[in-house]
mmCIF file of C-alpha atoms and ligand atoms in Angstrom:
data_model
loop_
_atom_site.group_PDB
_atom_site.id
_atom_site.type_symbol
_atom_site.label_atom_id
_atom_site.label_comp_id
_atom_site.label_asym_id
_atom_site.label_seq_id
_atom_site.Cartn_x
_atom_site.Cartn_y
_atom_site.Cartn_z
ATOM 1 C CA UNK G 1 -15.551 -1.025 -3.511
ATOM 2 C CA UNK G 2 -14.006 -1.111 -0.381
ATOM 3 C CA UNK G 3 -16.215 -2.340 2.727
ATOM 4 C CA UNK G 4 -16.355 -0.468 5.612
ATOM 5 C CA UNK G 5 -16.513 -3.077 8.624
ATOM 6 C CA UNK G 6 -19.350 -2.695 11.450
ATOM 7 C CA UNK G 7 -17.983 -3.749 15.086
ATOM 8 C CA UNK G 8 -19.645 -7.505 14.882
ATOM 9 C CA UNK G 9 -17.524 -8.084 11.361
ATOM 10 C CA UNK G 10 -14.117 -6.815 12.927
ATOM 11 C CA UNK G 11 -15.011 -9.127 16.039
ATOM 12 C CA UNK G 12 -15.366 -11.769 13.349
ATOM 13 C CA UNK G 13 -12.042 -11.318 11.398
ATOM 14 C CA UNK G 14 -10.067 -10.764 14.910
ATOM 15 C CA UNK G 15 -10.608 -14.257 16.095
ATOM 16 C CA UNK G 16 -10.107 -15.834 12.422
ATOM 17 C CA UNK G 17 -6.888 -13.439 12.328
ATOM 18 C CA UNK G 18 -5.954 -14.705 16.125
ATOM 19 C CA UNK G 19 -6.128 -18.088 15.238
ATOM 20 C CA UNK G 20 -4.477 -17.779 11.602
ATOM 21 C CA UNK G 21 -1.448 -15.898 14.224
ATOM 22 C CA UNK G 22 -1.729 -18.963 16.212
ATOM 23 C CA UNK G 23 -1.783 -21.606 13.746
ATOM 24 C CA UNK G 24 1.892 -19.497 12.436
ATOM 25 C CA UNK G 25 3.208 -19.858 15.714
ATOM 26 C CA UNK G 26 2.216 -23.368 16.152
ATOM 27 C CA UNK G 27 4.025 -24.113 12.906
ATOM 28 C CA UNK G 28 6.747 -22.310 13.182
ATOM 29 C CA UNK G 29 8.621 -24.950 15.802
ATOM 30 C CA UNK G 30 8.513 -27.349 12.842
ATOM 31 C CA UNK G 31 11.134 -25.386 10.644
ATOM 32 C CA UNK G 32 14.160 -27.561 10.466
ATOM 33 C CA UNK G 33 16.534 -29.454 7.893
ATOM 34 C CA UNK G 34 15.451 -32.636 6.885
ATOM 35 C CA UNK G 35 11.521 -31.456 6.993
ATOM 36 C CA UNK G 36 9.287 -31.654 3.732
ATOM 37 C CA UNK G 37 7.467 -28.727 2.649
ATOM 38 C CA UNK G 38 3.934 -31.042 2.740
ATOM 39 C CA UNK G 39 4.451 -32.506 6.495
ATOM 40 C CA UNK G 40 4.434 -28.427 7.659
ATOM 41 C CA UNK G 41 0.916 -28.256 5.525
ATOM 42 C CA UNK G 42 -0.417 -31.542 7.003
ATOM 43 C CA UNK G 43 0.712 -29.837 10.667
ATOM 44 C CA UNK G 44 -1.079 -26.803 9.567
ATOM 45 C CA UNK G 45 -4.138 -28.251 8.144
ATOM 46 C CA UNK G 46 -4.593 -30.450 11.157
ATOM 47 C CA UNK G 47 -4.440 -27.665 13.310
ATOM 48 C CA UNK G 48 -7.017 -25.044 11.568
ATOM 49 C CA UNK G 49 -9.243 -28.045 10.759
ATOM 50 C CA UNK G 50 -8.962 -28.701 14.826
ATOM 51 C CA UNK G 51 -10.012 -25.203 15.963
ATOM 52 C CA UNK G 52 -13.077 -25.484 13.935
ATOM 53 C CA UNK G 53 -11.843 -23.280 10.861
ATOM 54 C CA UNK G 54 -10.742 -24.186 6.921
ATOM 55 C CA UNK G 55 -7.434 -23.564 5.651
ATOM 56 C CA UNK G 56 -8.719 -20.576 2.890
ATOM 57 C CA UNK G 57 -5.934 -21.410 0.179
ATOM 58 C CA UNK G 58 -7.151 -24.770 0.300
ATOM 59 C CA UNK G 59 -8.579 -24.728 -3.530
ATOM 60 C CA UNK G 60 -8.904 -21.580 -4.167
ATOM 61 C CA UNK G 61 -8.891 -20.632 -7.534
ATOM 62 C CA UNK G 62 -7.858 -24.204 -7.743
ATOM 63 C CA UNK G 63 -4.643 -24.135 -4.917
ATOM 64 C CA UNK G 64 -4.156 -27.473 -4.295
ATOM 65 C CA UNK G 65 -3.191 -27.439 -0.387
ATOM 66 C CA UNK G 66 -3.676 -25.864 2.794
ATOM 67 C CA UNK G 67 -1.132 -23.419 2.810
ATOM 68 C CA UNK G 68 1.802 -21.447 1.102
ATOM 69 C CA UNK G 69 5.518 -22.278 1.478
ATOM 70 C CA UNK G 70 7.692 -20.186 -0.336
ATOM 71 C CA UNK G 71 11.659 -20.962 -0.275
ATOM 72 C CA UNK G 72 14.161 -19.282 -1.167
ATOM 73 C CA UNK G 73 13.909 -17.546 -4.515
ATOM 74 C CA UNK G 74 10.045 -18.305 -4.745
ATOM 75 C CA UNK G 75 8.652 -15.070 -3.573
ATOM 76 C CA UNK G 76 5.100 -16.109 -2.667
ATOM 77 C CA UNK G 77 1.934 -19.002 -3.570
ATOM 78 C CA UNK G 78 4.831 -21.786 -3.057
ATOM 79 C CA UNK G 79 3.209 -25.199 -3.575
ATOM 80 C CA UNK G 80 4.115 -27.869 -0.450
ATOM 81 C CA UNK G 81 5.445 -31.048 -1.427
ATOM 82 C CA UNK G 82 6.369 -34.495 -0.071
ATOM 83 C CA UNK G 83 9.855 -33.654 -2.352
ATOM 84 C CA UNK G 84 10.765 -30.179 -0.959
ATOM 85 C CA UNK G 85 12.936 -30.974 2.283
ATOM 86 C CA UNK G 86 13.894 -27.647 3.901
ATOM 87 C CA UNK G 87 17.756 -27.763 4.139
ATOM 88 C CA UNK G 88 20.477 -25.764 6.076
ATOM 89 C CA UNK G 89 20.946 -22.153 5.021
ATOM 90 C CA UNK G 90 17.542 -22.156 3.665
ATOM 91 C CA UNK G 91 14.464 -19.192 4.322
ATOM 92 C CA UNK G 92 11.120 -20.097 3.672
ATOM 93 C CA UNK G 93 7.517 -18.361 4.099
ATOM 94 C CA UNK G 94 4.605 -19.516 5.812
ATOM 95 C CA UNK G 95 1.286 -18.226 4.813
ATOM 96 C CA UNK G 96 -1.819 -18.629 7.009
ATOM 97 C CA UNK G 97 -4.940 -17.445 6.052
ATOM 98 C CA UNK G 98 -8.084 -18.996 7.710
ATOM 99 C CA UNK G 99 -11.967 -18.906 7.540
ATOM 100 C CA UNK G 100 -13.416 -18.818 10.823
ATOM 101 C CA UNK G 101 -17.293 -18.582 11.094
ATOM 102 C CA UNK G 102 -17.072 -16.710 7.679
ATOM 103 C CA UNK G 103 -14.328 -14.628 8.474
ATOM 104 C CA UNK G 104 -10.909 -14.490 7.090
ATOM 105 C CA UNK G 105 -7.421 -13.405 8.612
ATOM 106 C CA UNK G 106 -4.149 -13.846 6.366
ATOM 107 C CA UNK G 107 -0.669 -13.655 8.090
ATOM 108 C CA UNK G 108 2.505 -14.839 7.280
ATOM 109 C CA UNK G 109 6.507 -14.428 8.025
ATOM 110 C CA UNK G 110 9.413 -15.571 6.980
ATOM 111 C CA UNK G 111 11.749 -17.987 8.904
ATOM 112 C CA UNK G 112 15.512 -19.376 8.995
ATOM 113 C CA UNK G 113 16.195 -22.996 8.547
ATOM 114 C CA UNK G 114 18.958 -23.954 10.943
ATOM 115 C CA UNK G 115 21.927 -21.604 10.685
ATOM 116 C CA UNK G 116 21.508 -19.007 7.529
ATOM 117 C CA UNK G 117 23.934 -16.344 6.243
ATOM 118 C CA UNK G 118 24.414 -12.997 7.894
ATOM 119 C CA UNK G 119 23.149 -11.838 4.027
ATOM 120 C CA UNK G 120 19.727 -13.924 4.505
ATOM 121 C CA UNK G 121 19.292 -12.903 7.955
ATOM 122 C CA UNK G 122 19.913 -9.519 7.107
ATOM 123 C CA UNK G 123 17.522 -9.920 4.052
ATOM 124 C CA UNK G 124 14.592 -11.156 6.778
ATOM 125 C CA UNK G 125 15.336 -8.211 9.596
ATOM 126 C CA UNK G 126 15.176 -5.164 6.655
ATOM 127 C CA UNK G 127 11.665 -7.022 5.347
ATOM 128 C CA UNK G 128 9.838 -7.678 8.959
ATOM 129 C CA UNK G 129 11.402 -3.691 10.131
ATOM 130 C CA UNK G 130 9.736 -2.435 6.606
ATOM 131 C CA UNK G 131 6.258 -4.127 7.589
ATOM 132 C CA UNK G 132 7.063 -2.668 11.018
ATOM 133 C CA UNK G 133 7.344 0.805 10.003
ATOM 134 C CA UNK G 134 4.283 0.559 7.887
ATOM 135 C CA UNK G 135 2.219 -0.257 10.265
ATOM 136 C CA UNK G 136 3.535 2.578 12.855
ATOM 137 C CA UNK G 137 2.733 4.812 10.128
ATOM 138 C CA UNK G 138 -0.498 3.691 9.159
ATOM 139 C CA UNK G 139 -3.464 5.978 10.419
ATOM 140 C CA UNK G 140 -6.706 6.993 9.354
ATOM 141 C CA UNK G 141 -6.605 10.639 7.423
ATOM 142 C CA UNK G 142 -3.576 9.465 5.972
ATOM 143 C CA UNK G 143 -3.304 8.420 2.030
ATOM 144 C CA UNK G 144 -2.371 4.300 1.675
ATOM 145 C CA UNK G 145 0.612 5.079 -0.501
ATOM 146 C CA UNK G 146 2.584 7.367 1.468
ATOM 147 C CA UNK G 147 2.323 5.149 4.729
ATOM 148 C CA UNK G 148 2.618 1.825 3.203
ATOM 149 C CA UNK G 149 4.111 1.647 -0.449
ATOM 150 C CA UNK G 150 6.301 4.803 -0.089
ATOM 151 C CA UNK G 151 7.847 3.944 3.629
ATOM 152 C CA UNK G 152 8.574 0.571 2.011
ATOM 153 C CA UNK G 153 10.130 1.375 -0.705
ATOM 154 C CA UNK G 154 11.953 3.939 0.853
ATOM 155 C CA UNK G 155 13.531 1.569 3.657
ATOM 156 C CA UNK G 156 14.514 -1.317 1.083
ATOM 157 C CA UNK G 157 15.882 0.476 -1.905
ATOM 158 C CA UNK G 158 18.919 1.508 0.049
ATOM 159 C CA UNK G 159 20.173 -1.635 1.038
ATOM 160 C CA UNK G 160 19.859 -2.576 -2.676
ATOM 161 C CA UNK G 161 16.729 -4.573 -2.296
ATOM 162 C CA UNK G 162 13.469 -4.034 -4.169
ATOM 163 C CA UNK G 163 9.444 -4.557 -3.082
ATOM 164 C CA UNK G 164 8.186 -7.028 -5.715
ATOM 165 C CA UNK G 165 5.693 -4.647 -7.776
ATOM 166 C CA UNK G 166 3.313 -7.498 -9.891
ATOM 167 C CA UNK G 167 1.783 -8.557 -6.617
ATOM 168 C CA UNK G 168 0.578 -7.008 -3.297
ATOM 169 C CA UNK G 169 -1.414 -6.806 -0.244
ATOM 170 C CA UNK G 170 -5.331 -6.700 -0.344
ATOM 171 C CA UNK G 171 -8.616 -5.826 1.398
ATOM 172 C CA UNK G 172 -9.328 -8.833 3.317
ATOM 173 C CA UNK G 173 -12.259 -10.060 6.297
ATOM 174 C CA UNK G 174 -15.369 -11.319 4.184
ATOM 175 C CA UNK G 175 -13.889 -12.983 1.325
ATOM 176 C CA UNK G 176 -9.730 -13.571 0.878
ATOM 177 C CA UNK G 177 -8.863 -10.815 -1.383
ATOM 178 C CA UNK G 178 -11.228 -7.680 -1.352
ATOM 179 C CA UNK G 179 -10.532 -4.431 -2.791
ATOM 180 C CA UNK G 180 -8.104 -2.237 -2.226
ATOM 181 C CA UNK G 181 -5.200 -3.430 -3.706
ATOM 182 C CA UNK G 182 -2.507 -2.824 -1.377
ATOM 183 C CA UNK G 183 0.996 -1.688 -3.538
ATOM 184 C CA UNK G 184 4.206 -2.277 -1.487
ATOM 185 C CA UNK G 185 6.040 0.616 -3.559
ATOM 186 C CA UNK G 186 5.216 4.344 -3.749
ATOM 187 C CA UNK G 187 2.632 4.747 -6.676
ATOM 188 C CA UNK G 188 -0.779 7.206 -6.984
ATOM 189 C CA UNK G 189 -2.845 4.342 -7.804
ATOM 190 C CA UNK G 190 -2.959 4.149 -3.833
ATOM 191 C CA UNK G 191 -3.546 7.627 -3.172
ATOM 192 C CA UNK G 192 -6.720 6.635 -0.847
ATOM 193 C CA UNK G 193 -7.759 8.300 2.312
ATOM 194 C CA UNK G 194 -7.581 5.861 5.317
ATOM 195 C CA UNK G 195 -10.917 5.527 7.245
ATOM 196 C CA UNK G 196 -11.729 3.662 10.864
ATOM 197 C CA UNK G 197 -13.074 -0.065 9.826
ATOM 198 C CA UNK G 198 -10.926 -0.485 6.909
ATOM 199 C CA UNK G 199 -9.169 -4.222 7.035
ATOM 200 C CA UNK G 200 -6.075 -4.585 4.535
ATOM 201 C CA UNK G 201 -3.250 -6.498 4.458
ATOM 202 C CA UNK G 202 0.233 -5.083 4.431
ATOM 203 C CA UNK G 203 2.335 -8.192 3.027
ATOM 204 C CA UNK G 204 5.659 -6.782 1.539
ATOM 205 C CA UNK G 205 7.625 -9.395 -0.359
ATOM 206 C CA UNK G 206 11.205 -7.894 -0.912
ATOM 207 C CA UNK G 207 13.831 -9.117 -3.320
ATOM 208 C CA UNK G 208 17.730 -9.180 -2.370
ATOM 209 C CA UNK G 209 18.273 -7.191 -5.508
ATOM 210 C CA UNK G 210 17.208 -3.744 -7.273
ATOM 211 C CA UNK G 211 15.152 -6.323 -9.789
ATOM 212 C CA UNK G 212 11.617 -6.647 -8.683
ATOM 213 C CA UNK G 213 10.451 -8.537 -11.245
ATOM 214 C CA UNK G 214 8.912 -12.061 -11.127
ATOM 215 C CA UNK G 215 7.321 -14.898 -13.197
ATOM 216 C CA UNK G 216 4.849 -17.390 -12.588
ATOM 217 C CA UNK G 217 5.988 -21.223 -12.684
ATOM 218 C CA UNK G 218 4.103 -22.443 -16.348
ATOM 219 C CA UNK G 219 4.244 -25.835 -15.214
ATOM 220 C CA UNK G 220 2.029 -25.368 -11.853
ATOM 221 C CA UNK G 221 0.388 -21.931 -12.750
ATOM 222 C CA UNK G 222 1.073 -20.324 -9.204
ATOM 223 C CA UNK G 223 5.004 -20.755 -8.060
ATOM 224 C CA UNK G 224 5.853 -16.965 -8.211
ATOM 225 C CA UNK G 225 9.878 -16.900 -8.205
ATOM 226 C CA UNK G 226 12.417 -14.167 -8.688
ATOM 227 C CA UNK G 227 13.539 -13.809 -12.372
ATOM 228 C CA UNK G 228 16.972 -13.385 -11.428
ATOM 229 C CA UNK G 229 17.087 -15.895 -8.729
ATOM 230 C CA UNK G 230 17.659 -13.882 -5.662
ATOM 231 C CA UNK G 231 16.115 -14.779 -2.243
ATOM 232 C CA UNK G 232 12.997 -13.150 -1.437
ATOM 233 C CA UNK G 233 11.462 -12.406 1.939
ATOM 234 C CA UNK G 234 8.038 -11.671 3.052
ATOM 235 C CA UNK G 235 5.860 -11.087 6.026
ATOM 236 C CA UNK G 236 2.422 -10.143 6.389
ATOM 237 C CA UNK G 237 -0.246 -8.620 8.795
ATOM 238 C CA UNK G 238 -3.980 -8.332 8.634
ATOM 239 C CA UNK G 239 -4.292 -4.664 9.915
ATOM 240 C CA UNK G 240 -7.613 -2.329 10.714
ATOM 241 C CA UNK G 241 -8.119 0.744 10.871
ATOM 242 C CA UNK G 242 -9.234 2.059 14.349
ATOM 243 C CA UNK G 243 -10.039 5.966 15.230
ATOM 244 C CA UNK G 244 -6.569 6.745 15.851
ATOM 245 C CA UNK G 245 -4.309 4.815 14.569
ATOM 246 C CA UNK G 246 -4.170 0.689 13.699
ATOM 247 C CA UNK G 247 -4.683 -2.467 15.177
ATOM 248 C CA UNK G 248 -2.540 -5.490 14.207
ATOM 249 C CA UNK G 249 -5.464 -8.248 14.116
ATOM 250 C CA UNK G 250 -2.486 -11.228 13.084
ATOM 251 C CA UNK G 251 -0.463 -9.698 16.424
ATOM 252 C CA UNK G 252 0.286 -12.533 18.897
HETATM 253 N N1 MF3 Z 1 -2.253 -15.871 1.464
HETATM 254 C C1 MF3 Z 1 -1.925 -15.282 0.200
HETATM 255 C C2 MF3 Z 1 -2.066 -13.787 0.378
HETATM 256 O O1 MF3 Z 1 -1.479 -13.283 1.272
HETATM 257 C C3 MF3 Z 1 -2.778 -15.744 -0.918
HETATM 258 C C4 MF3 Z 1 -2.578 -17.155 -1.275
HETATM 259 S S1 MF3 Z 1 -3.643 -17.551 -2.537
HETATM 260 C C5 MF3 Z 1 -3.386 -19.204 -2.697
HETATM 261 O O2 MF3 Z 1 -2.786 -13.094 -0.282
HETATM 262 F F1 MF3 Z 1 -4.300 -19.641 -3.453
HETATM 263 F F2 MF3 Z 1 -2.189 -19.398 -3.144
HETATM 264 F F3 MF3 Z 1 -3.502 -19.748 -1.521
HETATM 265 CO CO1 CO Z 2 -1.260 -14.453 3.001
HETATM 266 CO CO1 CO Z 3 -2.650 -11.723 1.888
#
């Protein structure tokens, strides 16, 4: 069931969304060689904790920190640890999501470490432009899978990249995940009608190579990684659905 929000919920889920946008920012200055994966989710944790929120992934479903970091080849749910130290050349993924007064917002994006190659930073403009033209495209009276999975799918595939299929974006404001289940390629099982108070998330993770496929690491039950072990890039946006178009809630 998908909830339609009333104007005191969206108020609610903007200023969790602002502050999850904030908290991204705020970390973002940290990326740099030589920095562990669990000092940027001690930064982060301190910071949410500070403006009066909780860090949502914090266990959840049994997550054991406050946020994701996902490098490299580890397409999303990336576990931070005292032994991951970012390097040169490296991308990794910071995902927010908070719980202010109740309310959630989930954002995330994707970020170079130090000087990467033109291939990785080409691999991070084609996946933020793909989220991009999503969300230009996203109105109400339009069907979910033509103006998110389709223009997605349809931007990537050329440059021989693919939208990760197993996982996707999701309703979001009241709890973490709500329905719908957002697909970031073209498939009917999204053919649903847009309507004003809808909140989703548009999070396309992309793979730099036509093989979308992924598996989950046995050993910690939630590292998702590439099965081929090409990078993979991802940014996200907690998006409603206004009278005539969309609002970016995780927008800066
Ligand atoms: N923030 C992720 C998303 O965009 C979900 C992370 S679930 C966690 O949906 F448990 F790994 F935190
Ligand atoms: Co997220
Ligand atoms: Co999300």
């Amino acid at each position: 069931m998908i909830i339609i929000k009333t104007p005191p919920q969206i108020q609610g889920i903007r200023q969790s969304s602002k502050l999850a946008a904030v908290t991204l920012k705020y970390l973002s200055q940290f990326v740099k060689p030589g920095i562990s994966t669990q000092k940027l989710n001690k930064l982060a944790h301190q910071f949410i904790v500070k403006h009066n929120a909780i860090p949502a992934p914090l266990n959840y479903g049994g997550f054991p920190k406050s946020i994701c970091t996902s490098v490299n080849n580890v397409v999303c749910h990336g576990i931070p640890s005292e032994k991951a130290i970012l390097k040169e050349g490296d991308i990794i993924n910071l995902d927010i999501t908070t719980i202010l007064d109740g309310f959630y917002g989930d954002v995330s994006a994707t970020f170079p470490v130090g000087q990467i190659s033109a291939s990785s930073q080409l691999l991070i403009d084609q996946t933020r432009q793909a989220l991009n033209l999503a969300i230009t495209a996203i109105k109400p009276g339009k069907y979910l899978n033509e103006v998110v999975g389709k223009v997605i799918e349809d931007f990537v595939t050329p440059q021989g990249f693919s939208p990760v299929r197993e996982l996707g974006g999701h309703g979001v404001g009241l709890k973490f995940h709500e329905d719908p289940f957002v697909f970031h390629f073209n498939t009917s099982q999204n053919h649903l009608l847009l309507k004003p108070g809808m909140i989703f998330t548009v999070e396309p993770m992309i793979n730099a190579s036509l093989n979308w496929r992924v598996n989950i690491d046995p050993s910690d039950g939630w590292t998702v990684r590439t099965t081929d072990g090409a990078l993979s890039c991802q940014f996200e946006h907690t998006i409603l659905i206004t009278d005539n178009g969309c609002e970016v809630l995780t927008k800066l």
